[in-house]
């Protein structure tokens, strides 16, 4: 059974039960109120009759006088009988021809009794009120019985019941239809989600979204969550697709070059240029495969990181000396570093710095300058690599840390970049609970900053630690593992 049908049925059933209880209570209440009123009236008539009878037995009133008195009383639909203690009828009103007591079993009762009776001869449903009559000395003289036919009341009750039933059924029918419509409307987003999911599966198209335009209630939230999940899935899927394409592309170019040079060598014999080209492509491929392996290990959480105390000031000086000699035509400068210690893997942190400095040198024209600095602020150490090179366009800046992202594909391929250096740097920095970002202006230069939580800081770097993904830092890992 569909949720819609179930909801409608539950709703209608609840309404039916409520209406039934309401109708039943209403009927009972009205019945009770009518009876109560009737009983009051009968009690009052009985009292007056008793008084008249007592006066008459004292000789003051005669039968016709009683009759006359009674005629003046309201409630003429009542019939009155007065019975003596010995069972003989003393008096009866003329409006009912009935010689038997209205309610024989209650006739000798010592207390007042009200009973629902059915007069056997006429088959009339009536209420009979019996009150004993005592004289002033307390002697039981007989009883007065007042009868009120219930036919009108019964008819009214029955009519009311019928009206309630018909209205109840109508309301139930309307509620059922309205319930179906409302449930259908409320569940429409679910239906949309279902349809969208089906279309995605059928067409293998992750770009579809749920076109939900309702209020941000639970279903709205569900639609939103679903769309967000799809966004993420689509992005991951695209990234994976792009990754495979990029890897194949990056591998194909050096392979083609190798093949070409090999053909040349086979035909004309080995020459220095061909061999150099082949060596360069091999190096490039080796580096690419190494980078890919590292990223794959990082992704699967199997890249072990050493956990030792690293003096960043020593590290930056090492990197400075190492890169100073590589920088053809670009001046590398180091501002005096402040001492800073962090916990982490010295080789990996050095790799980050080397990646940044080689980038800076690579993307700075001859005569330019690259400045390294290390400062300390609060609980953090800040490593900065600035250059006055070509810079990065604003629209590319958000993507440079993505795998295989290169600002100018054609040119950077010649320079030798694959586009993995910054994504590796980002991963390493984040594994150390740090942050990395870039500021740049085209033609003016770029500054890359690495922020790392300091070991010797007094304040625990909560914010940096909590926002970073927790990746395994294995204390026992050996260097030969991490260089794999
Ligand atoms: P790889 O580092 O894998 O050899 P790469 O240097 O091209 O290749 P990344 O280091 O990831 O790749 O850098 C990504 C892109 O960001 C570069 O291709 C380049 O366009 C841009 N970029 C990085 N650093 C700088 C910089 N200092 N100045 C200008 N552009 C830069
Ligand atoms: Mg690089």
mmCIF file with all atom_site columns, C-alpha atoms in Angstrom, residues 93-277:
data_model
loop_
_atom_site.group_PDB
_atom_site.id
_atom_site.type_symbol
_atom_site.label_atom_id
_atom_site.label_alt_id
_atom_site.label_comp_id
_atom_site.label_asym_id
_atom_site.label_entity_id
_atom_site.label_seq_id
_atom_site.pdbx_PDB_ins_code
_atom_site.Cartn_x
_atom_site.Cartn_y
_atom_site.Cartn_z
_atom_site.occupancy
_atom_site.B_iso_or_equiv
_atom_site.pdbx_formal_charge
_atom_site.auth_seq_id
_atom_site.auth_comp_id
_atom_site.auth_asym_id
_atom_site.auth_atom_id
_atom_site.pdbx_PDB_model_num
ATOM 1   C CA . UNK A 1 93  ? -56.637 11.317 34.570  1.00 0.00 ? 93  UNK A CA 1
ATOM 2   C CA . UNK A 1 94  ? -58.884 10.911 31.634  1.00 0.00 ? 94  UNK A CA 1
ATOM 3   C CA . UNK A 1 95  ? -56.335 11.177 28.888  1.00 0.00 ? 95  UNK A CA 1
ATOM 4   C CA . UNK A 1 96  ? -55.264 7.519  29.136  1.00 0.00 ? 96  UNK A CA 1
ATOM 5   C CA . UNK A 1 97  ? -57.704 4.620  29.246  1.00 0.00 ? 97  UNK A CA 1
ATOM 6   C CA . UNK A 1 98  ? -55.684 2.289  31.356  1.00 0.00 ? 98  UNK A CA 1
ATOM 7   C CA . UNK A 1 99  ? -56.852 0.355  34.381  1.00 0.00 ? 99  UNK A CA 1
ATOM 8   C CA . UNK A 1 100 ? -53.571 -1.347 35.216  1.00 0.00 ? 100 UNK A CA 1
ATOM 9   C CA . UNK A 1 101 ? -50.768 0.465  37.062  1.00 0.00 ? 101 UNK A CA 1
ATOM 10  C CA . UNK A 1 102 ? -48.402 2.174  34.621  1.00 0.00 ? 102 UNK A CA 1
ATOM 11  C CA . UNK A 1 103 ? -45.494 0.579  36.433  1.00 0.00 ? 103 UNK A CA 1
ATOM 12  C CA . UNK A 1 104 ? -46.762 -2.333 38.554  1.00 0.00 ? 104 UNK A CA 1
ATOM 13  C CA . UNK A 1 105 ? -43.396 -3.500 40.005  1.00 0.00 ? 105 UNK A CA 1
ATOM 14  C CA . UNK A 1 106 ? -42.657 -0.059 41.477  1.00 0.00 ? 106 UNK A CA 1
ATOM 15  C CA . UNK A 1 107 ? -46.139 0.499  42.927  1.00 0.00 ? 107 UNK A CA 1
ATOM 16  C CA . UNK A 1 108 ? -45.293 -0.587 46.471  1.00 0.00 ? 108 UNK A CA 1
ATOM 17  C CA . UNK A 1 109 ? -41.878 0.932  46.558  1.00 0.00 ? 109 UNK A CA 1
ATOM 18  C CA . UNK A 1 110 ? -41.127 3.026  49.624  1.00 0.00 ? 110 UNK A CA 1
ATOM 19  C CA . UNK A 1 111 ? -38.948 5.417  47.640  1.00 0.00 ? 111 UNK A CA 1
ATOM 20  C CA . UNK A 1 112 ? -39.513 7.341  44.449  1.00 0.00 ? 112 UNK A CA 1
ATOM 21  C CA . UNK A 1 113 ? -38.698 5.334  41.312  1.00 0.00 ? 113 UNK A CA 1
ATOM 22  C CA . UNK A 1 114 ? -38.258 6.417  37.681  1.00 0.00 ? 114 UNK A CA 1
ATOM 23  C CA . UNK A 1 115 ? -38.459 3.674  35.071  1.00 0.00 ? 115 UNK A CA 1
ATOM 24  C CA . UNK A 1 116 ? -38.509 3.306  31.337  1.00 0.00 ? 116 UNK A CA 1
ATOM 25  C CA . UNK A 1 117 ? -41.524 1.147  30.531  1.00 0.00 ? 117 UNK A CA 1
ATOM 26  C CA . UNK A 1 118 ? -43.308 -0.200 27.531  1.00 0.00 ? 118 UNK A CA 1
ATOM 27  C CA . UNK A 1 119 ? -47.049 -0.269 28.033  1.00 0.00 ? 119 UNK A CA 1
ATOM 28  C CA . UNK A 1 120 ? -47.897 -3.743 26.799  1.00 0.00 ? 120 UNK A CA 1
ATOM 29  C CA . UNK A 1 121 ? -51.350 -3.042 25.341  1.00 0.00 ? 121 UNK A CA 1
ATOM 30  C CA . UNK A 1 122 ? -50.525 0.039  23.236  1.00 0.00 ? 122 UNK A CA 1
ATOM 31  C CA . UNK A 1 123 ? -46.830 -0.774 22.937  1.00 0.00 ? 123 UNK A CA 1
ATOM 32  C CA . UNK A 1 124 ? -46.023 2.769  24.003  1.00 0.00 ? 124 UNK A CA 1
ATOM 33  C CA . UNK A 1 125 ? -42.575 3.633  25.224  1.00 0.00 ? 125 UNK A CA 1
ATOM 34  C CA . UNK A 1 126 ? -42.828 5.872  28.255  1.00 0.00 ? 126 UNK A CA 1
ATOM 35  C CA . UNK A 1 127 ? -41.150 7.110  31.366  1.00 0.00 ? 127 UNK A CA 1
ATOM 36  C CA . UNK A 1 128 ? -43.014 6.416  34.640  1.00 0.00 ? 128 UNK A CA 1
ATOM 37  C CA . UNK A 1 129 ? -42.368 8.250  37.839  1.00 0.00 ? 129 UNK A CA 1
ATOM 38  C CA . UNK A 1 130 ? -43.651 6.572  41.021  1.00 0.00 ? 130 UNK A CA 1
ATOM 39  C CA . UNK A 1 131 ? -43.775 8.423  44.315  1.00 0.00 ? 131 UNK A CA 1
ATOM 40  C CA . UNK A 1 132 ? -45.119 6.868  47.562  1.00 0.00 ? 132 UNK A CA 1
ATOM 41  C CA . UNK A 1 133 ? -47.736 8.825  49.496  1.00 0.00 ? 133 UNK A CA 1
ATOM 42  C CA . UNK A 1 134 ? -47.416 9.075  53.236  1.00 0.00 ? 134 UNK A CA 1
ATOM 43  C CA . UNK A 1 135 ? -49.807 10.833 55.586  1.00 0.00 ? 135 UNK A CA 1
ATOM 44  C CA . UNK A 1 136 ? -48.653 13.215 58.273  1.00 0.00 ? 136 UNK A CA 1
ATOM 45  C CA . UNK A 1 137 ? -48.060 10.328 60.679  1.00 0.00 ? 137 UNK A CA 1
ATOM 46  C CA . UNK A 1 138 ? -45.840 8.578  58.194  1.00 0.00 ? 138 UNK A CA 1
ATOM 47  C CA . UNK A 1 139 ? -48.340 5.857  57.277  1.00 0.00 ? 139 UNK A CA 1
ATOM 48  C CA . UNK A 1 140 ? -47.999 4.547  53.698  1.00 0.00 ? 140 UNK A CA 1
ATOM 49  C CA . UNK A 1 141 ? -51.267 5.447  51.984  1.00 0.00 ? 141 UNK A CA 1
ATOM 50  C CA . UNK A 1 142 ? -50.451 4.476  48.416  1.00 0.00 ? 142 UNK A CA 1
ATOM 51  C CA . UNK A 1 143 ? -48.571 5.820  45.419  1.00 0.00 ? 143 UNK A CA 1
ATOM 52  C CA . UNK A 1 144 ? -48.894 8.318  42.668  1.00 0.00 ? 144 UNK A CA 1
ATOM 53  C CA . UNK A 1 145 ? -47.614 7.341  39.210  1.00 0.00 ? 145 UNK A CA 1
ATOM 54  C CA . UNK A 1 146 ? -46.968 9.847  36.461  1.00 0.00 ? 146 UNK A CA 1
ATOM 55  C CA . UNK A 1 147 ? -46.532 8.629  32.910  1.00 0.00 ? 147 UNK A CA 1
ATOM 56  C CA . UNK A 1 148 ? -44.907 10.581 30.127  1.00 0.00 ? 148 UNK A CA 1
ATOM 57  C CA . UNK A 1 149 ? -44.875 9.018  26.664  1.00 0.00 ? 149 UNK A CA 1
ATOM 58  C CA . UNK A 1 150 ? -41.393 9.074  25.086  1.00 0.00 ? 150 UNK A CA 1
ATOM 59  C CA . UNK A 1 151 ? -42.586 8.727  21.494  1.00 0.00 ? 151 UNK A CA 1
ATOM 60  C CA . UNK A 1 152 ? -41.765 12.340 20.557  1.00 0.00 ? 152 UNK A CA 1
ATOM 61  C CA . UNK A 1 153 ? -38.399 12.179 22.231  1.00 0.00 ? 153 UNK A CA 1
ATOM 62  C CA . UNK A 1 154 ? -37.608 8.845  20.593  1.00 0.00 ? 154 UNK A CA 1
ATOM 63  C CA . UNK A 1 155 ? -38.593 10.187 17.195  1.00 0.00 ? 155 UNK A CA 1
ATOM 64  C CA . UNK A 1 156 ? -36.437 13.273 17.720  1.00 0.00 ? 156 UNK A CA 1
ATOM 65  C CA . UNK A 1 157 ? -33.479 11.158 18.809  1.00 0.00 ? 157 UNK A CA 1
ATOM 66  C CA . UNK A 1 158 ? -33.875 8.911  15.850  1.00 0.00 ? 158 UNK A CA 1
ATOM 67  C CA . UNK A 1 159 ? -34.041 11.820 13.441  1.00 0.00 ? 159 UNK A CA 1
ATOM 68  C CA . UNK A 1 160 ? -30.964 13.371 15.036  1.00 0.00 ? 160 UNK A CA 1
ATOM 69  C CA . UNK A 1 161 ? -29.112 10.063 14.765  1.00 0.00 ? 161 UNK A CA 1
ATOM 70  C CA . UNK A 1 162 ? -30.004 9.840  11.101  1.00 0.00 ? 162 UNK A CA 1
ATOM 71  C CA . UNK A 1 163 ? -28.859 13.419 10.458  1.00 0.00 ? 163 UNK A CA 1
ATOM 72  C CA . UNK A 1 164 ? -25.611 12.791 12.314  1.00 0.00 ? 164 UNK A CA 1
ATOM 73  C CA . UNK A 1 165 ? -25.002 9.590  10.351  1.00 0.00 ? 165 UNK A CA 1
ATOM 74  C CA . UNK A 1 166 ? -25.634 11.214 6.972   1.00 0.00 ? 166 UNK A CA 1
ATOM 75  C CA . UNK A 1 167 ? -23.539 14.291 7.773   1.00 0.00 ? 167 UNK A CA 1
ATOM 76  C CA . UNK A 1 168 ? -20.842 12.073 9.283   1.00 0.00 ? 168 UNK A CA 1
ATOM 77  C CA . UNK A 1 169 ? -20.662 9.916  6.164   1.00 0.00 ? 169 UNK A CA 1
ATOM 78  C CA . UNK A 1 170 ? -20.549 12.986 3.926   1.00 0.00 ? 170 UNK A CA 1
ATOM 79  C CA . UNK A 1 171 ? -17.792 14.548 6.021   1.00 0.00 ? 171 UNK A CA 1
ATOM 80  C CA . UNK A 1 172 ? -15.896 11.282 5.978   1.00 0.00 ? 172 UNK A CA 1
ATOM 81  C CA . UNK A 1 173 ? -16.154 11.062 2.216   1.00 0.00 ? 173 UNK A CA 1
ATOM 82  C CA . UNK A 1 174 ? -15.004 14.662 1.809   1.00 0.00 ? 174 UNK A CA 1
ATOM 83  C CA . UNK A 1 175 ? -12.174 14.097 4.296   1.00 0.00 ? 175 UNK A CA 1
ATOM 84  C CA . UNK A 1 176 ? -11.097 11.007 2.394   1.00 0.00 ? 176 UNK A CA 1
ATOM 85  C CA . UNK A 1 177 ? -10.948 12.881 -0.905  1.00 0.00 ? 177 UNK A CA 1
ATOM 86  C CA . UNK A 1 178 ? -9.259  15.915 0.689   1.00 0.00 ? 178 UNK A CA 1
ATOM 87  C CA . UNK A 1 179 ? -6.845  13.573 2.473   1.00 0.00 ? 179 UNK A CA 1
ATOM 88  C CA . UNK A 1 180 ? -5.916  11.909 -0.791  1.00 0.00 ? 180 UNK A CA 1
ATOM 89  C CA . UNK A 1 181 ? -5.304  15.260 -2.474  1.00 0.00 ? 181 UNK A CA 1
ATOM 90  C CA . UNK A 1 182 ? -3.355  16.748 0.460   1.00 0.00 ? 182 UNK A CA 1
ATOM 91  C CA . UNK A 1 183 ? -1.258  13.633 0.984   1.00 0.00 ? 183 UNK A CA 1
ATOM 92  C CA . UNK A 1 184 ? -0.543  13.592 -2.732  1.00 0.00 ? 184 UNK A CA 1
ATOM 93  C CA . UNK A 1 185 ? 0.599   17.207 -2.622  1.00 0.00 ? 185 UNK A CA 1
ATOM 94  C CA . UNK A 1 186 ? 2.669   16.759 0.498   1.00 0.00 ? 186 UNK A CA 1
ATOM 95  C CA . UNK A 1 187 ? 4.356   13.675 -0.895  1.00 0.00 ? 187 UNK A CA 1
ATOM 96  C CA . UNK A 1 188 ? 4.987   15.208 -4.290  1.00 0.00 ? 188 UNK A CA 1
ATOM 97  C CA . UNK A 1 189 ? 8.635   16.065 -3.507  1.00 0.00 ? 189 UNK A CA 1
ATOM 98  C CA . UNK A 1 190 ? 9.227   12.423 -2.621  1.00 0.00 ? 190 UNK A CA 1
ATOM 99  C CA . UNK A 1 191 ? 7.743   11.441 -5.933  1.00 0.00 ? 191 UNK A CA 1
ATOM 100 C CA . UNK A 1 192 ? 10.038  13.996 -7.600  1.00 0.00 ? 192 UNK A CA 1
ATOM 101 C CA . UNK A 1 193 ? 13.038  12.585 -5.764  1.00 0.00 ? 193 UNK A CA 1
ATOM 102 C CA . UNK A 1 194 ? 12.027  9.142  -6.896  1.00 0.00 ? 194 UNK A CA 1
ATOM 103 C CA . UNK A 1 195 ? 11.602  10.237 -10.516 1.00 0.00 ? 195 UNK A CA 1
ATOM 104 C CA . UNK A 1 196 ? 14.922  12.087 -10.486 1.00 0.00 ? 196 UNK A CA 1
ATOM 105 C CA . UNK A 1 197 ? 16.723  9.104  -8.993  1.00 0.00 ? 197 UNK A CA 1
ATOM 106 C CA . UNK A 1 198 ? 15.186  6.886  -11.663 1.00 0.00 ? 198 UNK A CA 1
ATOM 107 C CA . UNK A 1 199 ? 16.206  9.259  -14.436 1.00 0.00 ? 199 UNK A CA 1
ATOM 108 C CA . UNK A 1 200 ? 19.737  9.418  -13.073 1.00 0.00 ? 200 UNK A CA 1
ATOM 109 C CA . UNK A 1 201 ? 19.950  5.652  -13.065 1.00 0.00 ? 201 UNK A CA 1
ATOM 110 C CA . UNK A 1 202 ? 18.353  5.290  -16.465 1.00 0.00 ? 202 UNK A CA 1
ATOM 111 C CA . UNK A 1 203 ? 20.347  8.000  -18.234 1.00 0.00 ? 203 UNK A CA 1
ATOM 112 C CA . UNK A 1 204 ? 23.522  7.728  -16.159 1.00 0.00 ? 204 UNK A CA 1
ATOM 113 C CA . UNK A 1 205 ? 23.302  11.484 -15.801 1.00 0.00 ? 205 UNK A CA 1
ATOM 114 C CA . UNK A 1 206 ? 24.466  12.979 -12.531 1.00 0.00 ? 206 UNK A CA 1
ATOM 115 C CA . UNK A 1 207 ? 23.675  16.535 -13.632 1.00 0.00 ? 207 UNK A CA 1
ATOM 116 C CA . UNK A 1 208 ? 19.939  16.128 -12.896 1.00 0.00 ? 208 UNK A CA 1
ATOM 117 C CA . UNK A 1 209 ? 18.518  17.876 -9.817  1.00 0.00 ? 209 UNK A CA 1
ATOM 118 C CA . UNK A 1 210 ? 15.197  17.791 -7.999  1.00 0.00 ? 210 UNK A CA 1
ATOM 119 C CA . UNK A 1 211 ? 13.191  20.837 -9.114  1.00 0.00 ? 211 UNK A CA 1
ATOM 120 C CA . UNK A 1 212 ? 11.782  21.517 -5.617  1.00 0.00 ? 212 UNK A CA 1
ATOM 121 C CA . UNK A 1 213 ? 10.246  24.944 -5.039  1.00 0.00 ? 213 UNK A CA 1
ATOM 122 C CA . UNK A 1 214 ? 8.266   24.400 -1.837  1.00 0.00 ? 214 UNK A CA 1
ATOM 123 C CA . UNK A 1 215 ? 8.907   25.604 1.711   1.00 0.00 ? 215 UNK A CA 1
ATOM 124 C CA . UNK A 1 216 ? 12.077  24.488 3.519   1.00 0.00 ? 216 UNK A CA 1
ATOM 125 C CA . UNK A 1 217 ? 10.217  21.900 5.602   1.00 0.00 ? 217 UNK A CA 1
ATOM 126 C CA . UNK A 1 218 ? 11.330  18.296 6.175   1.00 0.00 ? 218 UNK A CA 1
ATOM 127 C CA . UNK A 1 219 ? 10.703  17.326 2.565   1.00 0.00 ? 219 UNK A CA 1
ATOM 128 C CA . UNK A 1 220 ? 12.376  20.496 1.338   1.00 0.00 ? 220 UNK A CA 1
ATOM 129 C CA . UNK A 1 221 ? 15.369  19.569 3.464   1.00 0.00 ? 221 UNK A CA 1
ATOM 130 C CA . UNK A 1 222 ? 15.335  16.081 1.997   1.00 0.00 ? 222 UNK A CA 1
ATOM 131 C CA . UNK A 1 223 ? 15.287  17.477 -1.531  1.00 0.00 ? 223 UNK A CA 1
ATOM 132 C CA . UNK A 1 224 ? 18.100  19.853 -0.640  1.00 0.00 ? 224 UNK A CA 1
ATOM 133 C CA . UNK A 1 225 ? 20.177  17.073 0.912   1.00 0.00 ? 225 UNK A CA 1
ATOM 134 C CA . UNK A 1 226 ? 19.599  14.900 -2.112  1.00 0.00 ? 226 UNK A CA 1
ATOM 135 C CA . UNK A 1 227 ? 20.659  17.692 -4.455  1.00 0.00 ? 227 UNK A CA 1
ATOM 136 C CA . UNK A 1 228 ? 23.724  18.429 -2.350  1.00 0.00 ? 228 UNK A CA 1
ATOM 137 C CA . UNK A 1 229 ? 24.663  14.758 -2.398  1.00 0.00 ? 229 UNK A CA 1
ATOM 138 C CA . UNK A 1 230 ? 24.259  14.769 -6.162  1.00 0.00 ? 230 UNK A CA 1
ATOM 139 C CA . UNK A 1 231 ? 26.453  17.887 -6.410  1.00 0.00 ? 231 UNK A CA 1
ATOM 140 C CA . UNK A 1 232 ? 29.154  16.122 -4.487  1.00 0.00 ? 232 UNK A CA 1
ATOM 141 C CA . UNK A 1 233 ? 28.787  12.890 -6.400  1.00 0.00 ? 233 UNK A CA 1
ATOM 142 C CA . UNK A 1 234 ? 28.893  14.724 -9.694  1.00 0.00 ? 234 UNK A CA 1
ATOM 143 C CA . UNK A 1 235 ? 31.990  16.632 -8.667  1.00 0.00 ? 235 UNK A CA 1
ATOM 144 C CA . UNK A 1 236 ? 33.723  13.459 -7.496  1.00 0.00 ? 236 UNK A CA 1
ATOM 145 C CA . UNK A 1 237 ? 32.701  11.620 -10.598 1.00 0.00 ? 237 UNK A CA 1
ATOM 146 C CA . UNK A 1 238 ? 33.916  14.421 -12.869 1.00 0.00 ? 238 UNK A CA 1
ATOM 147 C CA . UNK A 1 239 ? 37.147  14.686 -10.895 1.00 0.00 ? 239 UNK A CA 1
ATOM 148 C CA . UNK A 1 240 ? 37.726  10.980 -11.262 1.00 0.00 ? 240 UNK A CA 1
ATOM 149 C CA . UNK A 1 241 ? 36.995  11.080 -14.964 1.00 0.00 ? 241 UNK A CA 1
ATOM 150 C CA . UNK A 1 242 ? 39.258  14.087 -15.425 1.00 0.00 ? 242 UNK A CA 1
ATOM 151 C CA . UNK A 1 243 ? 41.937  12.423 -13.351 1.00 0.00 ? 243 UNK A CA 1
ATOM 152 C CA . UNK A 1 244 ? 41.998  9.327  -15.517 1.00 0.00 ? 244 UNK A CA 1
ATOM 153 C CA . UNK A 1 245 ? 41.995  11.468 -18.673 1.00 0.00 ? 245 UNK A CA 1
ATOM 154 C CA . UNK A 1 246 ? 44.793  13.652 -17.295 1.00 0.00 ? 246 UNK A CA 1
ATOM 155 C CA . UNK A 1 247 ? 46.926  10.714 -16.268 1.00 0.00 ? 247 UNK A CA 1
ATOM 156 C CA . UNK A 1 248 ? 46.539  9.032  -19.644 1.00 0.00 ? 248 UNK A CA 1
ATOM 157 C CA . UNK A 1 249 ? 47.314  12.280 -21.405 1.00 0.00 ? 249 UNK A CA 1
ATOM 158 C CA . UNK A 1 250 ? 50.367  12.976 -19.271 1.00 0.00 ? 250 UNK A CA 1
ATOM 159 C CA . UNK A 1 251 ? 51.703  9.489  -19.841 1.00 0.00 ? 251 UNK A CA 1
ATOM 160 C CA . UNK A 1 252 ? 50.991  9.406  -23.534 1.00 0.00 ? 252 UNK A CA 1
ATOM 161 C CA . UNK A 1 253 ? 53.094  12.471 -24.394 1.00 0.00 ? 253 UNK A CA 1
ATOM 162 C CA . UNK A 1 254 ? 56.393  11.189 -22.958 1.00 0.00 ? 254 UNK A CA 1
ATOM 163 C CA . UNK A 1 255 ? 55.705  7.741  -24.363 1.00 0.00 ? 255 UNK A CA 1
ATOM 164 C CA . UNK A 1 256 ? 55.211  9.225  -27.840 1.00 0.00 ? 256 UNK A CA 1
ATOM 165 C CA . UNK A 1 257 ? 58.431  11.207 -27.509 1.00 0.00 ? 257 UNK A CA 1
ATOM 166 C CA . UNK A 1 258 ? 60.300  8.112  -26.373 1.00 0.00 ? 258 UNK A CA 1
ATOM 167 C CA . UNK A 1 259 ? 58.936  6.108  -29.289 1.00 0.00 ? 259 UNK A CA 1
ATOM 168 C CA . UNK A 1 260 ? 59.848  8.857  -31.778 1.00 0.00 ? 260 UNK A CA 1
ATOM 169 C CA . UNK A 1 261 ? 63.392  9.168  -30.504 1.00 0.00 ? 261 UNK A CA 1
ATOM 170 C CA . UNK A 1 262 ? 63.797  5.423  -30.395 1.00 0.00 ? 262 UNK A CA 1
ATOM 171 C CA . UNK A 1 263 ? 62.802  5.250  -34.078 1.00 0.00 ? 263 UNK A CA 1
ATOM 172 C CA . UNK A 1 264 ? 65.344  7.965  -34.909 1.00 0.00 ? 264 UNK A CA 1
ATOM 173 C CA . UNK A 1 265 ? 68.093  6.107  -33.048 1.00 0.00 ? 265 UNK A CA 1
ATOM 174 C CA . UNK A 1 266 ? 67.229  2.852  -34.767 1.00 0.00 ? 266 UNK A CA 1
ATOM 175 C CA . UNK A 1 267 ? 67.392  4.519  -38.168 1.00 0.00 ? 267 UNK A CA 1
ATOM 176 C CA . UNK A 1 268 ? 70.363  6.870  -37.765 1.00 0.00 ? 268 UNK A CA 1
ATOM 177 C CA . UNK A 1 269 ? 72.125  5.563  -34.683 1.00 0.00 ? 269 UNK A CA 1
ATOM 178 C CA . UNK A 1 270 ? 72.272  7.143  -31.250 1.00 0.00 ? 270 UNK A CA 1
ATOM 179 C CA . UNK A 1 271 ? 72.804  10.875 -31.074 1.00 0.00 ? 271 UNK A CA 1
ATOM 180 C CA . UNK A 1 272 ? 73.180  13.104 -28.072 1.00 0.00 ? 272 UNK A CA 1
ATOM 181 C CA . UNK A 1 273 ? 69.982  15.141 -28.676 1.00 0.00 ? 273 UNK A CA 1
ATOM 182 C CA . UNK A 1 274 ? 67.741  12.093 -28.927 1.00 0.00 ? 274 UNK A CA 1
ATOM 183 C CA . UNK A 1 275 ? 69.264  10.508 -25.861 1.00 0.00 ? 275 UNK A CA 1
ATOM 184 C CA . UNK A 1 276 ? 68.866  13.717 -23.883 1.00 0.00 ? 276 UNK A CA 1
ATOM 185 C CA . UNK A 1 277 ? 65.247  14.062 -24.933 1.00 0.00 ? 277 UNK A CA 1
#
